[in-house]
Coordinates of C-alpha atoms in Angstrom, one line a residue:
Chain A
M81 CA 69.4 71.4 109.1
T82 CA 69.8 72.9 112.6
D83 CA 72.5 75.3 113.2
T84 CA 74.4 72.9 115.4
A85 CA 73.9 70.0 112.8
S86 CA 75.1 72.2 110.0
R87 CA 78.2 73.4 111.9
A88 CA 79.1 69.8 112.8
S89 CA 78.5 68.8 109.2
L90 CA 80.7 71.7 107.8
E91 CA 83.6 70.8 110.2
S92 CA 83.6 67.3 109.3
L93 CA 83.5 68.1 105.5
L94 CA 86.3 70.5 105.9
M95 CA 88.5 67.9 107.6
S96 CA 87.8 65.2 105.1
R97 CA 87.0 66.5 101.7
S98 CA 88.7 68.3 98.9
L99 CA 88.1 72.1 99.2
S100 CA 86.6 71.8 95.6
D101 CA 84.0 69.3 96.8
T102 CA 80.4 70.3 95.9
E103 CA 78.8 69.3 99.2
L104 CA 81.5 71.2 101.1
M105 CA 81.1 74.3 99.1
Q106 CA 77.3 74.3 99.4
T107 CA 77.4 73.7 103.2
S108 CA 79.8 76.6 103.5
N109 CA 77.2 78.7 102.1
M110 CA 75.2 78.2 105.3
A111 CA 77.8 80.0 107.5
P112 CA 76.7 83.2 108.8
D113 CA 77.6 86.5 107.1
Y114 CA 79.3 89.3 109.2
A115 CA 79.6 92.5 107.5
I116 CA 83.0 94.1 108.8
L117 CA 82.3 97.7 107.8
P118 CA 78.7 97.9 107.0
D119 CA 78.5 101.8 107.2
V120 CA 81.4 102.5 104.8
S121 CA 81.0 103.4 101.1
V122 CA 83.8 102.8 98.7
L123 CA 84.2 105.4 95.9
K124 CA 86.6 104.7 92.9
I125 CA 88.0 107.8 91.3
G126 CA 88.9 107.1 87.7
G127 CA 92.4 107.6 86.5
Q128 CA 92.0 108.3 82.9
S129 CA 88.4 109.7 83.4
V130 CA 89.2 112.0 86.4
I131 CA 92.7 112.2 87.7
D132 CA 94.5 112.6 84.3
R133 CA 92.4 115.7 83.8
G134 CA 94.3 117.4 86.6
R135 CA 93.3 120.4 88.4
A136 CA 90.0 121.3 86.5
A137 CA 88.6 117.9 87.6
V138 CA 90.4 116.9 90.8
Y139 CA 90.2 120.2 92.9
P140 CA 86.3 120.3 92.8
L141 CA 86.3 116.6 93.4
I142 CA 88.5 117.0 96.5
D143 CA 86.1 119.6 97.9
E144 CA 83.1 117.2 97.4
L145 CA 85.1 114.3 99.1
V146 CA 85.9 116.6 101.9
T147 CA 82.3 117.5 102.6
A148 CA 81.2 114.1 102.1
K149 CA 83.4 112.6 104.6
R150 CA 81.7 114.8 107.3
S151 CA 78.4 112.7 107.0
H152 CA 79.7 109.5 105.5
Q153 CA 82.6 107.1 106.0
I154 CA 84.2 106.7 102.7
L155 CA 87.1 104.6 101.3
I156 CA 88.7 106.2 98.2
G157 CA 90.2 104.0 95.6
T158 CA 92.2 105.2 92.7
G159 CA 92.3 104.2 89.1
A160 CA 95.4 104.1 87.0
G161 CA 94.8 105.9 83.7
T162 CA 96.9 107.0 80.7
R163 CA 100.3 106.1 82.1
A164 CA 99.1 102.6 82.7
R165 CA 98.0 102.4 79.1
H166 CA 101.3 103.5 77.9
L167 CA 103.0 100.8 80.2
Y168 CA 100.7 98.1 79.1
S169 CA 101.2 99.1 75.5
L170 CA 105.0 99.1 75.8
A171 CA 105.2 95.9 77.9
A172 CA 102.9 94.0 75.5
E173 CA 105.0 95.0 72.6
L174 CA 108.0 93.7 74.5
G175 CA 106.3 90.3 74.9
L176 CA 106.0 90.6 78.6
P177 CA 103.3 88.4 80.4
T178 CA 100.4 89.6 82.1
G179 CA 101.9 89.3 85.6
V180 CA 104.4 91.9 84.8
L181 CA 101.8 94.2 83.3
T182 CA 99.7 93.9 86.5
D183 CA 102.8 94.7 88.7
V184 CA 103.8 97.9 86.7
G185 CA 100.2 99.0 86.3
A186 CA 99.7 99.0 89.9
A187 CA 102.4 101.6 90.4
V188 CA 100.3 104.1 88.3
A189 CA 97.3 103.6 90.5
D190 CA 99.7 104.1 93.6
Q191 CA 100.9 107.5 92.1
N192 CA 97.3 108.7 91.8
A193 CA 96.6 107.6 95.4
Q194 CA 99.7 109.5 96.5
M195 CA 98.6 112.6 94.6
L196 CA 95.2 112.5 96.1
G197 CA 96.6 111.8 99.4
Y198 CA 98.8 115.0 99.4
L199 CA 95.7 117.1 98.3
M200 CA 93.7 115.7 101.2
A201 CA 96.3 115.7 103.8
R202 CA 95.2 119.0 105.3
H203 CA 92.0 117.4 106.1
G204 CA 93.4 114.4 108.0
V205 CA 93.0 111.8 105.1
P206 CA 95.7 109.1 105.0
V207 CA 96.7 106.9 102.0
V208 CA 96.7 103.2 103.1
G209 CA 98.0 100.1 101.6
G210 CA 99.0 96.6 102.3
S211 CA 99.4 95.7 106.1
A212 CA 98.2 99.3 106.9
F213 CA 94.6 98.2 105.8
G214 CA 94.3 97.0 109.3
A215 CA 94.1 100.5 110.6
I216 CA 91.3 101.5 108.1
P217 CA 88.7 101.4 110.9
L218 CA 90.5 103.7 112.9
Y219 CA 91.1 106.2 110.2
L220 CA 87.6 106.0 109.1
A221 CA 86.2 106.6 112.8
E222 CA 88.7 109.5 113.2
C223 CA 88.3 111.4 110.0
G224 CA 85.9 109.8 107.8
A225 CA 88.1 108.9 104.9
A226 CA 91.1 106.9 103.6
I227 CA 92.7 106.6 100.3
F228 CA 93.9 103.4 98.7
S229 CA 95.5 102.5 95.4
G230 CA 92.8 100.5 93.4
M231 CA 94.8 97.8 91.7
P232 CA 94.4 94.3 93.3
P233 CA 97.7 92.8 94.5
Y234 CA 97.5 90.0 92.1
D235 CA 101.0 90.7 90.7
M236 CA 102.5 87.6 88.9
W237 CA 99.3 85.6 90.0
Q238 CA 97.0 87.6 88.0
H239 CA 94.5 85.6 85.7
V240 CA 95.5 85.6 82.2
P241 CA 93.0 86.9 79.7
S242 CA 91.7 84.8 76.9
E243 CA 93.3 87.2 74.2
G244 CA 96.3 89.4 74.6
V245 CA 98.0 90.1 78.0
I246 CA 96.1 93.1 79.4
P247 CA 95.4 92.2 83.0
P248 CA 91.7 91.5 83.3
Y249 CA 91.2 92.5 86.8
R250 CA 92.4 95.9 87.4
T251 CA 91.3 98.8 89.4
D252 CA 87.6 98.5 89.0
A253 CA 87.8 95.0 90.3
G254 CA 90.3 96.0 93.0
C255 CA 88.0 98.7 94.4
Y256 CA 84.8 96.5 94.1
L257 CA 86.5 93.6 96.0
V258 CA 87.5 95.9 98.7
A259 CA 83.9 97.0 99.1
E260 CA 82.7 93.4 98.9
V261 CA 85.2 92.0 101.5
Y262 CA 84.4 94.6 104.1
G263 CA 80.6 94.3 103.5
C264 CA 80.3 98.0 102.6
R265 CA 77.1 99.8 102.0
N266 CA 77.8 101.5 98.6
M267 CA 80.3 101.0 95.7
I268 CA 80.3 104.2 93.5
F269 CA 82.3 104.4 90.4
V270 CA 83.3 108.1 89.7
K271 CA 83.9 108.5 86.1
D272 CA 83.7 111.1 83.4
E273 CA 80.4 110.0 82.0
D274 CA 76.8 110.2 83.2
G275 CA 76.8 106.3 83.5
L276 CA 76.7 103.4 81.2
Y277 CA 75.9 104.0 77.5
T278 CA 74.9 101.6 74.7
A279 CA 78.2 102.5 73.0
N280 CA 81.3 104.5 73.9
P281 CA 79.8 108.0 74.2
K282 CA 83.3 109.5 73.5
T283 CA 83.3 108.1 70.0
D284 CA 79.8 107.2 68.9
P285 CA 77.2 110.2 68.9
G286 CA 74.2 107.8 68.9
A287 CA 75.2 106.3 72.3
K288 CA 72.2 106.4 74.6
L289 CA 72.5 106.3 78.5
I290 CA 71.2 103.3 80.3
P291 CA 70.1 104.4 83.8
E292 CA 69.5 101.0 85.4
I293 CA 70.3 97.6 84.2
T294 CA 70.9 94.1 85.7
V295 CA 74.1 92.2 85.4
D296 CA 72.1 89.5 83.3
E297 CA 70.7 92.1 81.0
L298 CA 74.0 93.7 80.5
T299 CA 75.8 90.4 79.7
A300 CA 73.1 89.6 77.3
L301 CA 73.5 93.1 75.4
D302 CA 77.1 91.9 74.8
L303 CA 78.2 95.4 74.3
P304 CA 81.6 95.8 72.6
D305 CA 82.7 98.5 75.1
L306 CA 81.7 98.9 78.8
V307 CA 82.1 101.7 81.4
I308 CA 83.4 99.2 84.0
E309 CA 85.7 96.1 83.7
R310 CA 83.8 93.2 82.4
P311 CA 85.0 90.7 85.1
V312 CA 83.5 92.9 87.9
L313 CA 80.0 91.8 86.5
E314 CA 80.8 88.2 87.3
L315 CA 82.1 89.1 90.8
M316 CA 78.8 91.0 91.4
R317 CA 76.8 87.8 90.5
R318 CA 78.7 86.0 93.3
A319 CA 78.6 88.7 95.9
R320 CA 77.2 88.5 99.3
Y321 CA 77.2 92.2 100.1
V322 CA 77.7 94.4 97.3
K323 CA 75.0 93.4 94.9
S324 CA 74.7 96.7 93.0
V325 CA 77.0 99.6 92.1
Q326 CA 76.5 102.9 90.7
V327 CA 78.5 104.6 88.0
I328 CA 78.5 108.5 88.2
N329 CA 79.9 111.6 86.5
G330 CA 82.5 113.1 88.8
L331 CA 82.8 116.0 86.6
R332 CA 79.1 117.1 87.7
P333 CA 79.1 118.9 91.0
G334 CA 77.0 117.5 93.8
L335 CA 76.7 114.0 92.5
I336 CA 78.9 112.1 95.0
K337 CA 76.9 113.2 98.0
R338 CA 73.6 112.4 96.5
A339 CA 75.0 109.0 95.4
L340 CA 76.2 108.3 98.9
A341 CA 72.8 109.1 100.2
G342 CA 71.6 106.4 98.1
E343 CA 70.1 108.5 95.3
H344 CA 70.0 107.4 91.7
V345 CA 72.1 109.9 89.9
G346 CA 74.0 107.8 87.2
T347 CA 73.7 104.2 86.1
I348 CA 72.9 101.6 88.6
I349 CA 74.0 98.0 87.7
S350 CA 72.5 95.3 89.9
A351 CA 73.2 91.6 90.3
A352 CA 69.7 90.6 90.1
Chain B
M282 CA 89.2 117.9 72.0
A283 CA 86.2 116.1 70.4
N284 CA 85.5 114.0 73.4
T285 CA 84.5 116.8 75.5
R286 CA 80.9 116.8 74.0
S287 CA 79.2 115.4 76.9
H288 CA 81.1 117.2 79.5
P289 CA 79.7 120.1 81.4
E290 CA 82.8 122.4 80.8
P291 CA 85.2 122.1 77.9
S292 CA 88.3 122.7 80.2
F293 CA 88.5 119.0 81.5
A294 CA 90.9 117.8 78.8
A295 CA 92.9 115.0 80.0
K296 CA 96.7 115.0 80.0
D297 CA 97.5 112.1 77.7
V298 CA 100.6 109.9 77.4
P299 CA 100.5 108.8 73.5
S300 CA 100.2 105.0 73.4
A301 CA 98.4 102.4 71.1
L302 CA 95.9 102.2 74.0
M303 CA 95.8 105.8 74.8
R304 CA 92.2 107.0 74.3
Q305 CA 90.2 104.1 75.0
T306 CA 89.0 102.1 77.8
L307 CA 90.9 98.9 77.6
L308 CA 87.4 97.3 77.7
D309 CA 86.8 97.5 74.0
R310 CA 87.6 94.1 72.6
E311 CA 88.5 95.2 69.0
L312 CA 90.8 98.0 70.4
V313 CA 92.8 95.7 72.7
R314 CA 93.2 93.0 70.1
P315 CA 96.2 94.4 68.3
L316 CA 98.3 93.8 71.3
D317 CA 98.1 90.0 71.0
R318 CA 101.7 89.2 70.6
P319 CA 103.7 86.1 71.6
V320 CA 104.7 86.3 75.3
I321 CA 108.2 85.4 76.1
R322 CA 109.2 82.9 78.8
L323 CA 110.9 84.9 81.7
L324 CA 112.5 81.9 83.3
P325 CA 112.4 79.0 80.7
W326 CA 114.6 76.9 83.0
L327 CA 112.4 77.1 86.1
N328 CA 110.8 73.9 87.6
V329 CA 107.9 74.5 89.9
V330 CA 107.3 71.8 92.5
V331 CA 104.1 72.0 94.6
I332 CA 104.2 70.1 98.0
G333 CA 100.6 69.3 99.1
G334 CA 99.6 70.4 102.5
R335 CA 97.2 67.5 103.5
S336 CA 98.7 65.1 101.1
I337 CA 102.4 65.5 102.2
M338 CA 103.0 68.0 104.9
D339 CA 100.3 66.8 107.2
K340 CA 101.7 63.2 107.1
G341 CA 104.7 64.3 109.0
R342 CA 108.3 63.0 109.1
D343 CA 107.6 59.8 107.1
A344 CA 106.2 61.6 104.1
V345 CA 108.1 64.9 104.2
L346 CA 111.7 63.8 104.8
P347 CA 111.9 61.6 101.7
V348 CA 110.4 64.3 99.7
V349 CA 112.9 66.8 101.1
E350 CA 115.7 64.3 100.4
E351 CA 114.6 64.0 96.8
L352 CA 114.6 67.6 96.3
R353 CA 117.9 68.0 98.0
A354 CA 119.4 65.8 95.5
A355 CA 117.5 67.3 92.7
L356 CA 118.5 70.8 93.2
L357 CA 122.1 70.0 92.1
E358 CA 120.6 69.4 88.6
H359 CA 117.4 71.5 88.4
R360 CA 116.5 75.1 89.5
L361 CA 113.4 74.7 91.7
L362 CA 110.7 76.9 92.9
I363 CA 109.1 75.0 95.7
L364 CA 105.6 76.0 97.0
T365 CA 103.7 74.5 99.8
G366 CA 99.9 74.3 100.8
P367 CA 98.3 74.9 104.1
G368 CA 97.0 71.5 104.9
I369 CA 94.8 70.7 108.0
R370 CA 95.6 73.8 109.9
G371 CA 94.3 75.7 106.8
R372 CA 91.1 73.6 107.1
H373 CA 90.8 74.5 110.9
V374 CA 91.1 78.2 110.4
L375 CA 88.5 78.2 107.6
G376 CA 86.4 76.3 110.0
V377 CA 86.7 78.9 112.7
G378 CA 86.5 81.8 110.3
L379 CA 83.4 80.4 108.6
D380 CA 81.7 80.0 112.0
L381 CA 82.7 83.5 112.9
G382 CA 80.8 84.9 109.7
L383 CA 84.0 86.2 108.2
P384 CA 84.0 86.8 104.4
T385 CA 85.9 84.8 101.9
G386 CA 88.7 87.5 101.4
V387 CA 89.6 87.2 105.1
L388 CA 89.4 83.4 105.0
A389 CA 91.9 83.4 102.1
A390 CA 94.3 85.6 104.2
L391 CA 94.0 83.3 107.1
A392 CA 94.6 80.0 105.2
S393 CA 97.4 81.6 103.4
A394 CA 99.5 82.1 106.7
D395 CA 99.3 78.3 107.2
A396 CA 100.6 77.6 103.6
E397 CA 103.5 80.0 104.4
Q398 CA 104.3 78.2 107.7
N399 CA 104.6 75.0 105.8
G400 CA 107.0 76.7 103.4
H401 CA 109.1 77.9 106.4
L402 CA 109.5 74.2 107.5
I403 CA 110.6 73.0 104.1
A404 CA 113.0 75.9 103.7
A405 CA 114.7 75.1 107.1
L406 CA 115.1 71.5 106.2
L407 CA 117.0 72.6 103.0
A408 CA 118.8 75.6 104.5
E409 CA 122.1 73.8 104.3
Q410 CA 121.9 73.9 100.7
G411 CA 121.3 77.7 100.5
V412 CA 117.6 77.4 100.4
S413 CA 115.4 80.1 101.9
Y414 CA 111.8 80.9 102.3
L415 CA 110.9 84.0 100.2
P416 CA 107.6 86.0 100.6
H417 CA 105.4 86.7 97.8
A418 CA 106.8 90.1 97.0
A419 CA 110.4 88.6 96.5
I420 CA 108.9 85.9 94.4
A421 CA 107.2 88.4 92.1
H422 CA 110.2 90.8 91.8
Q423 CA 113.4 89.1 92.7
L424 CA 113.0 85.4 91.9
A425 CA 115.7 85.5 89.2
V426 CA 118.4 86.9 91.4
H427 CA 117.6 84.4 94.1
L428 CA 117.7 81.6 91.8
S429 CA 121.0 82.7 90.5
A430 CA 122.5 82.8 94.0
S431 CA 120.8 79.5 95.0
R432 CA 119.5 76.4 93.2
A433 CA 116.1 76.5 94.9
V434 CA 113.8 78.7 96.9
V435 CA 110.6 78.0 98.8
S436 CA 107.4 80.0 99.0
N437 CA 103.8 80.1 99.8
G438 CA 101.6 78.3 97.2
Y439 CA 98.6 80.5 98.0
P440 CA 98.6 83.4 95.8
P441 CA 98.6 87.0 97.3
Y442 CA 94.9 87.5 96.7
E443 CA 94.0 87.5 100.5
L444 CA 91.4 90.3 101.1
Y445 CA 91.0 90.6 97.1
E446 CA 90.0 86.9 96.8
F447 CA 87.0 86.5 94.5
P448 CA 83.6 85.4 96.1
P449 CA 83.3 81.9 95.0
E450 CA 80.4 80.8 92.7
V451 CA 79.0 78.7 95.6
G452 CA 79.6 79.0 99.2
K453 CA 82.4 80.8 100.9
I454 CA 85.5 78.8 100.4
P455 CA 88.3 80.8 98.9
P456 CA 88.7 79.6 95.2
H457 CA 92.4 80.7 94.5
R458 CA 94.3 78.2 96.6
T459 CA 97.7 76.5 96.3
D460 CA 97.3 74.7 93.2
T461 CA 95.8 77.6 91.3
G462 CA 98.3 80.1 92.7
A463 CA 101.2 77.8 91.8
F464 CA 99.8 77.3 88.3
L465 CA 99.3 81.1 87.6
L466 CA 102.9 81.9 88.9
A467 CA 104.5 79.2 86.9
D468 CA 102.7 80.2 83.8
A469 CA 103.6 84.0 84.4
Y470 CA 107.2 83.0 84.6
G471 CA 107.0 80.7 81.6
A472 CA 108.4 77.9 83.6
A473 CA 109.6 74.7 82.0
R474 CA 107.2 72.5 84.2
I475 CA 105.0 72.3 87.1
I476 CA 104.8 69.1 89.3
Y477 CA 102.0 68.7 91.9
V478 CA 103.4 66.3 94.7
K479 CA 100.4 64.5 96.2
D480 CA 99.7 61.2 98.1
V481 CA 98.1 59.4 95.2
D482 CA 99.3 58.4 91.8
G483 CA 97.3 61.0 89.9
V484 CA 93.8 61.3 88.8
F485 CA 91.4 58.3 89.4
T486 CA 87.8 57.9 88.4
T487 CA 86.8 57.8 92.2
D488 CA 88.8 58.8 95.2
P489 CA 91.3 56.1 95.7
T490 CA 91.7 56.9 99.3
I491 CA 88.1 55.9 100.1
T492 CA 87.5 52.2 100.5
D493 CA 84.0 51.7 99.9
G494 CA 84.2 49.0 97.3
S495 CA 84.2 51.1 94.3
R496 CA 87.1 50.4 91.8
P497 CA 89.0 53.5 91.1
E498 CA 90.3 53.6 87.6
F499 CA 93.7 55.5 87.0
I500 CA 93.7 58.1 84.3
P501 CA 97.4 58.4 83.1
R502 CA 96.9 61.3 80.6
V503 CA 93.9 63.5 80.0
G504 CA 92.8 66.8 78.4
A505 CA 91.8 69.6 80.7
A506 CA 88.6 70.1 79.2
Q507 CA 87.8 66.4 78.9
L508 CA 88.6 66.0 82.5
L509 CA 86.2 68.8 83.6
A510 CA 83.6 67.4 81.5
M511 CA 83.9 64.1 83.3
N512 CA 82.7 66.0 86.4
L513 CA 84.6 63.6 88.9
D514 CA 83.6 63.8 92.6
T515 CA 87.1 64.6 93.4
L516 CA 90.4 65.7 91.9
P517 CA 93.9 65.6 93.4
V518 CA 94.3 69.1 92.2
D519 CA 92.0 72.3 92.6
T520 CA 89.5 72.4 89.8
L521 CA 90.3 76.1 89.1
A522 CA 93.8 75.2 88.2
V523 CA 92.6 72.8 85.5
E524 CA 90.0 75.4 84.4
L525 CA 92.7 78.0 83.9
M526 CA 94.8 75.8 81.6
A527 CA 92.7 77.0 78.8
H528 CA 94.1 80.5 79.0
A529 CA 97.8 79.8 79.8
K530 CA 100.3 81.2 77.7
H531 CA 103.2 78.6 78.3
L532 CA 102.2 75.8 80.4
T533 CA 100.5 73.1 78.2
E534 CA 100.6 70.5 80.9
I535 CA 100.6 69.7 84.6
H536 CA 102.1 66.6 86.1
I537 CA 100.5 65.2 89.4
V538 CA 102.7 62.6 90.9
N539 CA 102.7 60.5 94.2
G540 CA 105.4 61.9 96.4
L541 CA 105.0 58.7 98.7
T542 CA 106.7 56.7 96.1
P543 CA 110.5 57.3 96.2
G544 CA 112.0 58.4 92.8
N545 CA 108.9 59.9 91.4
I546 CA 109.8 63.6 91.9
T547 CA 113.3 62.9 90.5
K548 CA 111.8 61.2 87.3
A549 CA 109.2 64.0 86.9
L550 CA 111.8 66.5 86.9
Q551 CA 113.7 64.7 84.2
G552 CA 110.5 64.8 82.1
E553 CA 109.5 61.2 82.8
H554 CA 105.8 60.5 83.0
V555 CA 105.1 58.8 86.3
G556 CA 101.7 60.2 87.3
T557 CA 98.8 61.8 85.6
L558 CA 99.6 64.5 82.9
I559 CA 96.8 66.9 82.3
H560 CA 97.3 68.7 79.1
A561 CA 95.7 71.8 77.6
D562 CA 93.4 70.9 74.8

């Protein structure tokens, strides 16, 4: 189909068909892709894995982020961590639905964003959220970094998991989707392990590091535990921009800058 | 702490709050399972009514006013959360946005604004009865107090996914739209029922609005999985809403009714079966 023909066909399908129509969905695939912030990298700082460790982990990380923002534009998303686990546990025990858990869990990621914000304030780095997202390009151009709270804004509209009530799309998914919608260059998950392991390395001494893996391979392995939220894998399959992510150890100095430069320093998970 | 084994320095111990989920990742299936408890219904008396954008709003006065009059009469008896879809303006903005190369998350935010505007129109028509439009945040946090002060409120059927919308499996059209947003919200609140007000009697084997000689067969009652397996060309509700029925905690059925037939909304609110009932299997 020529460009003009496909445009005309898309417009007529949009006006006449259901939005779930297969032909319409396929035709929408031919629309061009415009990456909004193609030079930006999103870094997700783990809640339980990094921020809950306090000064020992966070201060050195702040230094690295401040150095990194001189040469890279970075959006820093925060995880929730141990207080969210307490809230989820309590709310689930009370019989509350996933939507309420999502809402209260978001506040914990907000607290972590605030704390990083105060620590980075002297370097000019703002915390942004909600409608202030529109100002992100200015912040990145002026100071190279901005902090946001990682929880997606799904609130009472969160998907319900197949079992239990723990929100399936949390801060890993939230940060990943920010990277994807802005068409960012890198998505780096900063955690407290060297990457993805065959089992939880905190509890299983036989766990082996997997330096590189595809989403399909990882899904086939069907690991009982995983270093990033499982639904992120499905989102990656559908992605147009961020088709690979890297999980790195934020407790090891120097890795953030190397990962931003595209070096392989942790586990790279790729969509294909 | 035992778990510092792989860490470069032992001084990185995390500050924990004790809880059943304390020291694990929330990603381990076995460890999260003990939290599977019955979920309570937050607003068991809530009726969610979804007004189609293209099917009702875009048809203008002739379709909208009778629906509004039914709702006006119904709110004396029922407490209603009325949600609206974006309709043709949503299609138009998707068309412009797609042509500009904008991503799905941006398209979702754009179309959502059109659903909101339709909500403002309905709320204005019912203002005399104390009905207002509430934004997403008030729906998520203050619905109970608003519905104690008023018999009905209106909001945007689109969920607040916006920039955080999922990339769809195929193409770039935002997958979480009015029908899906309304379903997720109604289930989260443990609503009594959800009624989708459309311009057809319910689900047909082929699109009843297309006159090409095919004989559409009406399906009055069907299971969600069975309906999805039929792989029909067109459904009067978004496919994703039907798919999500499998995981719902409370809503075991959805009701699709023809809003152009007077009396249908009233009957459906009374629990009468007047359109297609899709039930969770």
